[in-house]
Amino acid sequence: MASVLHDTHSTAGSKTQVVLPAKSFRGSLMLPGDKSISHRYAMLAGMAEGTSRLTNFSTGADPHSSLSCMVSLGAKVETAGSVISVTGLGGKFEQPNGDLDCGNSGSTMRMLAGLVAGQEGTYRFVGDASLTMRPMERIRKPLELMGARIDLTDGHAPMTVHGRPLTAIDFEAPIASAQVKTAVLFAGLQAKGVTSIAEKVRTRDHSEHALRAFGAELTRENDRLSIEGVQRLKAIDATVPGDMSSAAFFLCAALLFEDSNLVLDALGMNPTRATLLDVIAAMGGTIKILDVTEQHGEMAGTIQVNRSGKLKGIEIAGALAAQLIDELPVIAAIAPYTEGGVTIRDAKELRVKESDRIALVVKNLRAMGAEVTEHEDGMYIPGSQRLRGGVIDSGMDHRIAMAFAIAALRADGETTIHGAEAASISFPEFFTWLDDLAVR
Ligand code: S3P
């Protein structure tokens, strides 16, 4: 079978990938471990006492940035087959020799800042060109209120955290952000007193589950989380469930074809992430959940997805936009093929992700001939449109590269994606597996 993908050329830093249209999308697979959970397990395992064994850890570059930062802080990391072992420092990090390089990973920079804020040392965080543009003020404020000092460069990285003995705070999260919540929880773990955090929108709760798994006590009352300070962590053995945000690309591909069939094993089904399945169902997908297991508070299940009837449009706004923030680019990319169109609002945060994801989605949809209206906090994409293959600029943003590879499956003619290698930030296997599942 000829490949639907051609790696046509490589120049310094920009790999071009051609994606041809498909007739259907069928197959069965198990996704690499969830990126968000992998980050948290890497960091907490590095802090805990003992050796944690992490199976199905994310293959994405981002969680590996977290692991290498933990190594710089003195943790030991070994890989044997599919198991990554992390021997932690029992609560006290070493002073790193150089900068903590977070690569493209905002999660690493923001969450680890919370963890080192309570250590007595000075930690300089750097990242790539994209991460250096992203807002860090959001973590500086609460961490400084707790007693740390943080130097930023115009609100961005390079960022230096001067760790200090911390004092608990009561924090009202001004934006819906699991990374900010986690930075405060991780600092609260080391602070004197009980730190509490109120969040108006319930963001992903992997940190809460991970902290409990490593032995910390944490309570939730309505929208307020509380963590007692000066708690010690103990190593765990864990299998990371498959990544729902990576699954989103293939779930949307399955929605594009009436006779599609997709089975995903051991997929993370945490309710704060599984909102996507409700959206897939609302857009015309039939989802069968075949079995569900639970470990360390995280659920995993096997799901089978087909399309029943027409591909329907949807409106995503309010809390739903925050909960689906990583999935919005691919939902937007398939929007022109829906009956009724897609409206996305209240998603201004998309503008400060790895790229300005509103601007890039709009630009790339137009490059494929779509009509789209841009809003400051989202977009409207009318339905029942035919797209032609186009030239896509990923902006070196992994989710943009993958979202438009999915749009390409239903376009007329071939689509060329520049900067396709960005996919490896979260999902290095993406283009190979897309090739395996696309039927021509
Ligand atoms: C993440 C939270 C989200 C998300 C990111 C991963 C996490 O970011 O976009 O990909 O693991 O906590 P925000 O916290 O900035 O919303």
CSV table of C-alpha atoms and ligand atoms in Angstrom, one decimal:
chain,number,residue,atom,x,y,z
A,1,MET,CA,0.0,0.0,0.0
A,2,ALA,CA,1.5,3.4,-1.0
A,3,SER,CA,1.8,5.7,1.9
A,4,VAL,CA,-0.6,8.6,2.2
A,5,LEU,CA,2.3,10.6,3.7
A,6,HIS,CA,5.5,11.7,2.0
A,7,ASP,CA,8.3,13.2,3.9
A,8,THR,CA,9.3,15.4,1.0
A,9,HIS,CA,12.1,17.4,2.3
A,10,SER,CA,14.0,18.4,5.5
A,11,THR,CA,15.6,21.8,5.9
A,12,ALA,CA,17.0,23.1,9.1
A,13,GLY,CA,14.2,22.9,11.6
A,14,SER,CA,11.3,22.5,9.1
A,15,LYS,CA,10.1,19.1,7.9
A,16,THR,CA,7.4,19.1,5.3
A,17,GLN,CA,4.8,16.3,5.3
A,18,VAL,CA,2.2,15.7,2.6
A,19,VAL,CA,-1.1,14.3,3.6
A,20,LEU,CA,-3.5,12.8,0.9
A,21,PRO,CA,-7.3,12.4,1.3
A,22,ALA,CA,-8.6,9.2,2.7
A,23,LYS,CA,-11.9,7.2,2.1
A,24,SER,CA,-12.2,6.0,5.6
A,25,PHE,CA,-10.5,5.7,9.0
A,26,ARG,CA,-10.2,2.3,10.7
A,27,GLY,CA,-8.1,0.5,13.2
A,28,SER,CA,-7.2,-0.3,16.7
A,29,LEU,CA,-4.4,1.0,18.9
A,30,MET,CA,-3.2,2.0,22.3
A,31,LEU,CA,-2.0,5.6,22.7
A,32,PRO,CA,1.2,6.6,24.6
A,33,GLY,CA,0.7,7.8,28.1
A,34,ASP,CA,-1.1,11.0,28.9
A,35,LYS,CA,1.2,14.1,28.7
A,36,SER,CA,-0.3,15.9,31.7
A,37,ILE,CA,-0.2,12.8,34.0
A,38,SER,CA,3.4,12.0,32.8
A,39,HIS,CA,4.6,15.5,33.8
A,40,ARG,CA,3.1,15.3,37.2
A,41,TYR,CA,4.4,11.7,37.9
A,42,ALA,CA,7.9,12.8,36.7
A,43,MET,CA,8.0,15.8,39.0
A,44,LEU,CA,6.5,14.1,42.1
A,45,ALA,CA,8.6,11.0,41.6
A,46,GLY,CA,11.7,13.2,41.5
A,47,MET,CA,10.7,14.7,44.8
A,48,ALA,CA,9.5,11.5,46.5
A,49,GLU,CA,11.5,9.1,48.6
A,50,GLY,CA,12.3,5.9,46.8
A,51,THR,CA,12.1,4.7,43.2
A,52,SER,CA,8.9,5.1,41.2
A,53,ARG,CA,8.3,2.8,38.2
A,54,LEU,CA,6.3,4.5,35.5
A,55,THR,CA,4.9,2.4,32.7
A,56,ASN,CA,3.6,3.8,29.4
A,57,PHE,CA,5.1,7.2,30.2
A,58,SER,CA,4.4,9.8,27.4
A,59,THR,CA,6.7,9.5,24.4
A,60,GLY,CA,6.3,13.2,23.7
A,61,ALA,CA,9.3,15.6,24.0
A,62,ASP,CA,7.5,17.8,26.6
A,63,PRO,CA,7.3,15.2,29.5
A,64,HIS,CA,10.9,14.3,28.7
A,65,SER,CA,11.8,17.9,29.4
A,66,SER,CA,10.3,17.4,32.8
A,67,LEU,CA,12.3,14.3,33.3
A,68,SER,CA,15.5,15.9,32.3
A,69,CYS,CA,14.9,18.9,34.6
A,70,MET,CA,14.4,16.4,37.4
A,71,VAL,CA,17.8,14.9,36.5
A,72,SER,CA,19.3,18.4,36.7
A,73,LEU,CA,17.8,18.7,40.2
A,74,GLY,CA,19.5,15.4,41.3
A,75,ALA,CA,16.9,12.7,40.6
A,76,LYS,CA,18.0,9.5,38.8
A,77,VAL,CA,16.1,8.4,35.7
A,78,GLU,CA,16.6,5.0,34.0
A,79,THR,CA,14.7,3.4,31.1
A,80,ALA,CA,14.2,-0.3,30.8
A,81,GLY,CA,11.8,-1.3,28.0
A,82,SER,CA,8.5,0.5,28.6
A,83,VAL,CA,9.3,1.3,32.2
A,84,ILE,CA,10.9,4.6,33.3
A,85,SER,CA,12.3,4.4,36.9
A,86,VAL,CA,12.7,7.7,38.8
A,87,THR,CA,14.6,7.7,42.0
A,88,GLY,CA,13.6,10.8,43.9
A,89,LEU,CA,15.4,13.0,46.3
A,90,GLY,CA,13.2,12.6,49.4
A,91,GLY,CA,12.1,16.2,49.5
A,92,LYS,CA,15.3,18.1,48.9
A,93,PHE,CA,16.6,19.0,45.5
A,94,GLU,CA,20.2,19.6,44.5
A,95,GLN,CA,21.4,22.9,43.1
A,96,PRO,CA,21.5,22.4,39.3
A,97,ASN,CA,24.8,23.1,37.4
A,98,GLY,CA,23.1,25.1,34.7
A,99,ASP,CA,19.7,26.3,33.5
A,100,LEU,CA,16.6,24.2,33.8
A,101,ASP,CA,15.8,23.8,30.1
A,102,CYS,CA,12.0,23.3,29.6
A,103,GLY,CA,12.2,23.1,25.8
A,104,ASN,CA,8.7,23.8,24.4
A,105,SER,CA,6.9,22.8,27.6
A,106,GLY,CA,4.8,25.4,29.5
A,107,SER,CA,3.7,22.6,31.9
A,108,THR,CA,7.3,21.9,32.9
A,109,MET,CA,8.1,25.6,33.5
A,110,ARG,CA,5.0,26.5,35.4
A,111,MET,CA,4.5,23.4,37.5
A,112,LEU,CA,8.2,22.9,38.4
A,113,ALA,CA,8.4,26.6,39.5
A,114,GLY,CA,5.9,25.7,42.2
A,115,LEU,CA,8.0,22.7,43.3
A,116,VAL,CA,11.3,24.6,43.5
A,117,ALA,CA,9.7,27.7,45.1
A,118,GLY,CA,9.9,26.0,48.5
A,119,GLN,CA,13.5,24.8,48.1
A,120,GLU,CA,16.4,26.8,49.3
A,121,GLY,CA,18.2,27.5,46.1
A,122,THR,CA,18.2,29.6,42.9
A,123,TYR,CA,16.8,28.0,39.7
A,124,ARG,CA,17.0,29.6,36.2
A,125,PHE,CA,14.4,28.3,33.8
A,126,VAL,CA,14.8,28.7,30.0
A,127,GLY,CA,12.8,27.4,27.0
A,128,ASP,CA,12.6,27.5,23.2
A,129,ALA,CA,11.4,30.6,21.2
A,130,SER,CA,7.7,29.7,21.7
A,131,LEU,CA,7.9,29.1,25.4
A,132,THR,CA,10.0,32.3,25.9
A,133,MET,CA,6.9,34.2,24.6
A,134,ARG,CA,4.4,32.7,27.0
A,135,PRO,CA,3.0,34.4,30.1
A,136,MET,CA,4.6,33.5,33.4
A,137,GLU,CA,3.2,36.4,35.5
A,138,ARG,CA,0.3,34.0,36.3
A,139,ILE,CA,2.5,31.9,38.5
A,140,ARG,CA,4.8,34.7,39.8
A,141,LYS,CA,2.0,36.3,41.7
A,142,PRO,CA,0.8,33.4,43.9
A,143,LEU,CA,4.3,32.0,44.4
A,144,GLU,CA,5.6,35.5,45.5
A,145,LEU,CA,2.6,35.8,47.9
A,146,MET,CA,3.8,32.6,49.5
A,147,GLY,CA,7.3,34.0,50.0
A,148,ALA,CA,9.4,33.0,46.9
A,149,ARG,CA,11.0,35.6,44.7
A,150,ILE,CA,10.7,35.3,40.9
A,151,ASP,CA,12.5,37.3,38.3
A,152,LEU,CA,10.9,37.4,34.8
A,153,THR,CA,12.0,39.0,31.6
A,154,ASP,CA,9.0,41.2,30.5
A,155,GLY,CA,6.6,38.7,32.1
A,156,HIS,CA,8.3,35.8,30.3
A,157,ALA,CA,11.2,33.3,30.6
A,158,PRO,CA,14.1,33.3,31.2
A,159,MET,CA,12.7,33.1,34.7
A,160,THR,CA,14.7,32.8,37.9
A,161,VAL,CA,13.0,31.3,41.0
A,162,HIS,CA,14.6,32.2,44.3
A,163,GLY,CA,13.3,29.5,46.6
A,164,ARG,CA,12.5,30.4,50.2
A,165,PRO,CA,10.6,28.9,53.2
A,166,LEU,CA,7.0,29.4,52.1
A,167,THR,CA,3.8,30.3,54.0
A,168,ALA,CA,0.4,29.0,53.0
A,169,ILE,CA,-2.1,31.3,51.1
A,170,ASP,CA,-5.8,31.3,50.2
A,171,PHE,CA,-5.7,31.7,46.4
A,172,GLU,CA,-8.7,32.6,44.1
A,173,ALA,CA,-7.5,31.4,40.7
A,174,PRO,CA,-8.2,34.4,38.3
A,175,ILE,CA,-7.9,32.2,35.2
A,176,ALA,CA,-8.9,28.6,34.5
A,177,SER,CA,-5.5,27.0,34.4
A,178,ALA,CA,-4.5,23.6,35.7
A,179,GLN,CA,-0.9,24.6,35.5
A,180,VAL,CA,-1.3,27.6,37.8
A,181,LYS,CA,-3.4,25.5,40.2
A,182,THR,CA,-0.6,22.8,40.2
A,183,ALA,CA,2.2,25.4,40.8
A,184,VAL,CA,0.3,26.6,43.9
A,185,LEU,CA,-0.5,23.0,45.1
A,186,PHE,CA,3.2,22.0,44.6
A,187,ALA,CA,4.3,25.1,46.6
A,188,GLY,CA,1.6,24.5,49.2
A,189,LEU,CA,3.0,21.0,49.7
A,190,GLN,CA,6.1,22.6,51.2
A,191,ALA,CA,4.6,25.7,52.8
A,192,LYS,CA,3.9,26.3,56.5
A,193,GLY,CA,0.1,26.0,57.1
A,194,VAL,CA,-2.8,25.0,54.9
A,195,THR,CA,-2.8,26.4,51.3
A,196,SER,CA,-6.2,26.6,49.6
A,197,ILE,CA,-7.1,27.3,46.0
A,198,ALA,CA,-10.6,28.1,44.7
A,199,GLU,CA,-11.2,27.5,41.0
A,200,LYS,CA,-14.4,28.8,39.3
A,201,VAL,CA,-14.0,26.4,36.4
A,202,ARG,CA,-13.0,22.9,37.3
A,203,THR,CA,-9.8,22.3,35.4
A,204,ARG,CA,-8.1,18.9,34.9
A,205,ASP,CA,-7.4,17.3,38.3
A,206,HIS,CA,-4.4,15.1,37.6
A,207,SER,CA,-2.3,16.9,40.2
A,208,GLU,CA,-4.9,16.2,42.9
A,209,HIS,CA,-4.9,12.5,42.0
A,210,ALA,CA,-1.1,12.4,41.6
A,211,LEU,CA,-0.4,14.1,45.0
A,212,ARG,CA,-2.7,11.6,46.7
A,213,ALA,CA,-1.1,8.7,44.9
A,214,PHE,CA,2.3,9.8,46.2
A,215,GLY,CA,0.9,9.9,49.7
A,216,ALA,CA,0.0,13.6,50.2
A,217,GLU,CA,-3.3,14.6,51.9
A,218,LEU,CA,-5.5,16.9,50.0
A,219,THR,CA,-9.2,17.9,50.5
A,220,ARG,CA,-11.8,19.4,48.1
A,221,GLU,CA,-14.9,21.2,49.3
A,222,ASN,CA,-17.0,22.4,46.4
A,223,ASP,CA,-14.7,24.5,44.3
A,224,ARG,CA,-12.0,24.9,47.0
A,225,LEU,CA,-8.9,22.6,47.3
A,226,SER,CA,-6.8,22.5,50.5
A,227,ILE,CA,-3.4,21.1,51.0
A,228,GLU,CA,-1.5,20.9,54.3
A,229,GLY,CA,2.1,21.9,54.1
A,230,VAL,CA,5.3,20.0,54.8
A,231,GLN,CA,4.2,16.6,53.6
A,232,ARG,CA,6.5,13.9,52.4
A,233,LEU,CA,6.0,11.9,49.3
A,234,LYS,CA,6.6,8.2,48.7
A,235,ALA,CA,7.5,6.5,45.4
A,236,ILE,CA,4.7,4.7,43.4
A,237,ASP,CA,4.4,2.1,40.6
A,238,ALA,CA,2.0,3.4,38.0
A,239,THR,CA,0.8,2.8,34.4
A,240,VAL,CA,0.0,6.0,32.7
A,241,PRO,CA,-3.3,5.8,30.8
A,242,GLY,CA,-3.4,6.8,27.0
A,243,ASP,CA,-3.6,10.5,26.2
A,244,MET,CA,-7.1,11.8,25.5
A,245,SER,CA,-5.8,14.9,23.8
A,246,SER,CA,-3.8,12.8,21.4
A,247,ALA,CA,-6.8,10.6,20.9
A,248,ALA,CA,-8.8,13.7,19.9
A,249,PHE,CA,-7.0,13.8,16.5
A,250,PHE,CA,-8.0,10.2,15.6
A,251,LEU,CA,-11.5,10.6,17.2
A,252,CYS,CA,-12.1,13.6,14.9
A,253,ALA,CA,-10.7,11.6,11.9
A,254,ALA,CA,-13.2,8.8,12.8
A,255,LEU,CA,-16.1,11.4,12.7
A,256,LEU,CA,-15.2,12.4,9.1
A,257,PHE,CA,-16.3,9.0,7.6
A,258,GLU,CA,-19.5,7.2,7.8
A,259,ASP,CA,-18.0,3.7,7.9
A,260,SER,CA,-15.1,4.5,10.2
A,261,ASN,CA,-14.2,2.3,13.1
A,262,LEU,CA,-11.7,3.2,15.8
A,263,VAL,CA,-10.8,1.2,18.9
A,264,LEU,CA,-8.6,2.8,21.5
A,265,ASP,CA,-7.3,0.7,24.4
A,266,ALA,CA,-6.4,1.9,27.9
A,267,LEU,CA,-7.4,5.4,27.1
A,268,GLY,CA,-7.4,7.9,30.0
A,269,MET,CA,-11.0,8.5,31.0
A,270,ASN,CA,-10.6,11.1,33.8
A,271,PRO,CA,-13.9,13.0,33.9
A,272,THR,CA,-12.1,16.3,33.7
A,273,ARG,CA,-10.7,15.2,30.3
A,274,ALA,CA,-13.5,13.0,29.0
A,275,THR,CA,-15.7,16.0,28.1
A,276,LEU,CA,-14.3,15.4,24.7
A,277,LEU,CA,-16.3,12.2,24.4
A,278,ASP,CA,-19.5,14.1,25.0
A,279,VAL,CA,-18.5,16.5,22.2
A,280,ILE,CA,-17.7,13.6,19.8
A,281,ALA,CA,-21.1,12.1,20.6
A,282,ALA,CA,-22.9,15.4,20.1
A,283,MET,CA,-21.2,15.7,16.7
A,284,GLY,CA,-22.5,12.3,15.6
A,285,GLY,CA,-20.1,9.8,17.0
A,286,THR,CA,-21.3,6.5,18.6
A,287,ILE,CA,-19.1,5.6,21.5
A,288,LYS,CA,-19.0,2.2,23.2
A,289,ILE,CA,-17.0,2.0,26.4
A,290,LEU,CA,-15.9,-1.6,26.6
A,291,ASP,CA,-14.2,-1.7,30.0
A,292,VAL,CA,-12.9,0.7,32.6
A,293,THR,CA,-10.2,0.3,35.2
A,294,GLU,CA,-8.8,2.6,37.8
A,295,GLN,CA,-5.3,3.2,39.3
A,296,HIS,CA,-4.2,6.1,41.5
A,297,GLY,CA,-7.5,7.9,40.9
A,298,GLU,CA,-7.1,7.9,37.1
A,299,MET,CA,-9.5,5.9,35.0
A,300,ALA,CA,-8.6,4.1,31.8
A,301,GLY,CA,-11.0,2.4,29.4
A,302,THR,CA,-11.2,0.8,26.0
A,303,ILE,CA,-13.5,2.7,23.7
A,304,GLN,CA,-14.9,2.0,20.2
A,305,VAL,CA,-16.0,4.9,18.1
A,306,ASN,CA,-18.0,5.0,14.8
A,307,ARG,CA,-20.0,7.7,13.2
A,308,SER,CA,-23.8,7.4,13.1
A,309,GLY,CA,-25.6,9.6,10.7
A,310,LYS,CA,-24.4,13.1,9.8
A,311,LEU,CA,-21.4,15.0,11.1
A,312,LYS,CA,-23.1,17.7,13.2
A,313,GLY,CA,-21.9,21.2,14.2
A,314,ILE,CA,-21.5,22.4,17.8
A,315,GLU,CA,-21.1,25.5,19.9
A,316,ILE,CA,-18.4,25.5,22.5
A,317,ALA,CA,-18.3,28.3,25.1
A,318,GLY,CA,-18.0,29.0,28.8
A,319,ALA,CA,-16.5,26.3,31.0
A,320,LEU,CA,-16.6,23.8,28.1
A,321,ALA,CA,-14.1,25.9,26.2
A,322,ALA,CA,-11.6,25.8,29.1
A,323,GLN,CA,-12.1,22.0,29.6
A,324,LEU,CA,-11.5,21.4,25.8
A,325,ILE,CA,-8.7,23.9,25.4
A,326,ASP,CA,-6.2,21.5,23.8
A,327,GLU,CA,-8.8,19.8,21.6
A,328,LEU,CA,-10.2,23.0,20.1
A,329,PRO,CA,-7.8,23.2,17.1
A,330,VAL,CA,-8.8,19.8,15.8
A,331,ILE,CA,-12.5,20.4,16.4
A,332,ALA,CA,-12.1,23.7,14.4
A,333,ALA,CA,-10.1,21.9,11.7
A,334,ILE,CA,-13.0,19.5,10.9
A,335,ALA,CA,-15.7,22.2,11.4
A,336,PRO,CA,-16.1,23.0,7.7
A,337,TYR,CA,-17.2,19.4,7.0
A,338,THR,CA,-20.0,19.6,9.7
A,339,GLU,CA,-23.7,20.3,9.0
A,340,GLY,CA,-24.4,23.5,10.8
A,341,GLY,CA,-20.9,24.8,11.6
A,342,VAL,CA,-18.9,25.3,14.7
A,343,THR,CA,-18.8,28.3,17.1
A,344,ILE,CA,-16.0,28.6,19.6
A,345,ARG,CA,-16.1,31.4,22.2
A,346,ASP,CA,-14.6,32.2,25.6
A,347,ALA,CA,-11.3,30.6,24.4
A,348,LYS,CA,-9.0,33.6,24.6
A,349,GLU,CA,-6.3,31.4,26.3
A,350,LEU,CA,-5.8,29.8,22.8
A,351,ARG,CA,-3.9,32.9,21.9
A,352,VAL,CA,-1.2,32.3,24.5
A,353,LYS,CA,-0.6,28.6,23.9
A,354,GLU,CA,2.5,27.2,21.9
A,355,SER,CA,1.3,29.6,19.2
A,356,ASP,CA,-1.6,32.0,18.8
A,357,ARG,CA,-3.9,29.1,18.0
A,358,ILE,CA,-6.9,31.2,17.0
A,359,ALA,CA,-4.8,33.1,14.4
A,360,LEU,CA,-3.1,30.0,13.1
A,361,VAL,CA,-6.3,27.9,12.8
A,362,VAL,CA,-8.0,30.8,10.9
A,363,LYS,CA,-5.0,31.3,8.6
A,364,ASN,CA,-4.7,27.5,7.8
A,365,LEU,CA,-8.5,27.0,7.3
A,366,ARG,CA,-8.4,29.9,4.8
A,367,ALA,CA,-5.4,28.3,3.1
A,368,MET,CA,-7.6,25.3,2.5
A,369,GLY,CA,-10.3,27.5,1.0
A,370,ALA,CA,-12.6,27.7,4.1
A,371,GLU,CA,-14.8,30.6,5.1
A,372,VAL,CA,-14.2,31.5,8.8
A,373,THR,CA,-14.9,34.5,11.1
A,374,GLU,CA,-12.2,35.3,13.7
A,375,HIS,CA,-13.2,36.6,17.1
A,376,GLU,CA,-10.8,37.8,19.8
A,377,ASP,CA,-11.9,34.8,22.0
A,378,GLY,CA,-12.7,32.2,19.3
A,379,MET,CA,-14.1,31.8,15.8
A,380,TYR,CA,-17.1,30.8,13.8
A,381,ILE,CA,-16.7,28.3,11.0
A,382,PRO,CA,-19.8,27.7,8.8
A,383,GLY,CA,-20.6,24.1,7.9
A,384,SER,CA,-21.2,22.2,4.6
A,385,GLN,CA,-18.0,23.6,3.1
A,386,ARG,CA,-15.7,21.7,0.7
A,387,LEU,CA,-12.0,22.2,1.3
A,388,ARG,CA,-9.1,21.9,-1.1
A,389,GLY,CA,-5.7,20.7,-0.1
A,390,GLY,CA,-3.5,23.6,0.9
A,391,VAL,CA,-0.2,24.6,2.3
A,392,ILE,CA,-0.3,24.6,6.1
A,393,ASP,CA,2.0,26.5,8.5
A,394,SER,CA,2.2,24.6,11.8
A,395,GLY,CA,3.9,27.6,13.4
A,396,MET,CA,6.0,24.8,15.0
A,397,ASP,CA,2.9,24.1,17.2
A,398,HIS,CA,2.3,20.3,17.6
A,399,ARG,CA,-1.5,20.6,17.8
A,400,ILE,CA,-1.8,22.8,14.7
A,401,ALA,CA,0.4,20.3,12.6
A,402,MET,CA,-1.8,17.4,13.7
A,403,ALA,CA,-5.2,19.2,13.4
A,404,PHE,CA,-4.6,20.1,9.8
A,405,ALA,CA,-3.4,16.6,8.9
A,406,ILE,CA,-6.9,15.5,10.0
A,407,ALA,CA,-8.6,18.2,8.0
A,408,ALA,CA,-6.5,17.0,5.0
A,409,LEU,CA,-8.2,13.6,5.1
A,410,ARG,CA,-11.4,15.0,3.6
A,411,ALA,CA,-10.0,17.8,1.4
A,412,ASP,CA,-9.8,17.7,-2.4
A,413,GLY,CA,-6.2,17.1,-3.3
A,414,GLU,CA,-3.1,16.9,-1.2
A,415,THR,CA,-2.1,19.1,1.7
A,416,THR,CA,1.4,20.1,2.6
A,417,ILE,CA,2.2,20.7,6.2
A,418,HIS,CA,5.3,22.8,7.0
A,419,GLY,CA,6.8,22.2,10.4
A,420,ALA,CA,5.2,18.8,10.7
A,421,GLU,CA,7.9,17.6,13.1
A,422,ALA,CA,6.3,19.7,15.8
A,423,ALA,CA,4.0,16.7,16.4
A,424,SER,CA,6.7,15.0,18.3
A,425,ILE,CA,6.2,17.5,21.2
A,426,SER,CA,3.2,15.4,22.3
A,427,PHE,CA,2.8,12.6,19.8
A,428,PRO,CA,5.9,11.4,17.9
A,429,GLU,CA,4.0,8.4,16.4
A,430,PHE,CA,1.2,10.6,15.0
A,431,PHE,CA,2.1,10.6,11.2
A,432,THR,CA,3.0,6.9,11.1
A,433,TRP,CA,-0.2,5.9,12.9
A,434,LEU,CA,-2.3,8.2,10.8
A,435,ASP,CA,-0.9,6.4,7.7
A,436,ASP,CA,-1.8,3.1,9.2
A,437,LEU,CA,-5.4,4.1,10.1
A,438,ALA,CA,-6.3,6.1,7.0
A,439,VAL,CA,-8.0,3.9,4.3
A,440,ARG,CA,-7.6,5.0,0.7
B,1,S3P,C1,-2.2,21.4,31.1
B,1,S3P,C2,-3.1,22.4,31.3
B,1,S3P,C3,-3.5,23.3,30.2
B,1,S3P,C4,-3.2,22.6,28.8
B,1,S3P,C5,-1.9,22.1,28.7
B,1,S3P,C6,-1.6,21.0,29.8
B,1,S3P,C7,-1.8,20.6,32.3
B,1,S3P,O1,-2.8,24.5,30.2
B,1,S3P,O2,-3.5,23.5,27.8
B,1,S3P,O3,-1.6,21.5,27.4
B,1,S3P,O4,-1.2,19.5,32.1
B,1,S3P,O5,-2.1,21.1,33.4
B,1,S3P,P1,-3.4,25.7,31.2
B,1,S3P,O6,-3.2,25.3,32.6
B,1,S3P,O7,-2.5,26.9,30.8
B,1,S3P,O8,-4.8,26.0,30.8
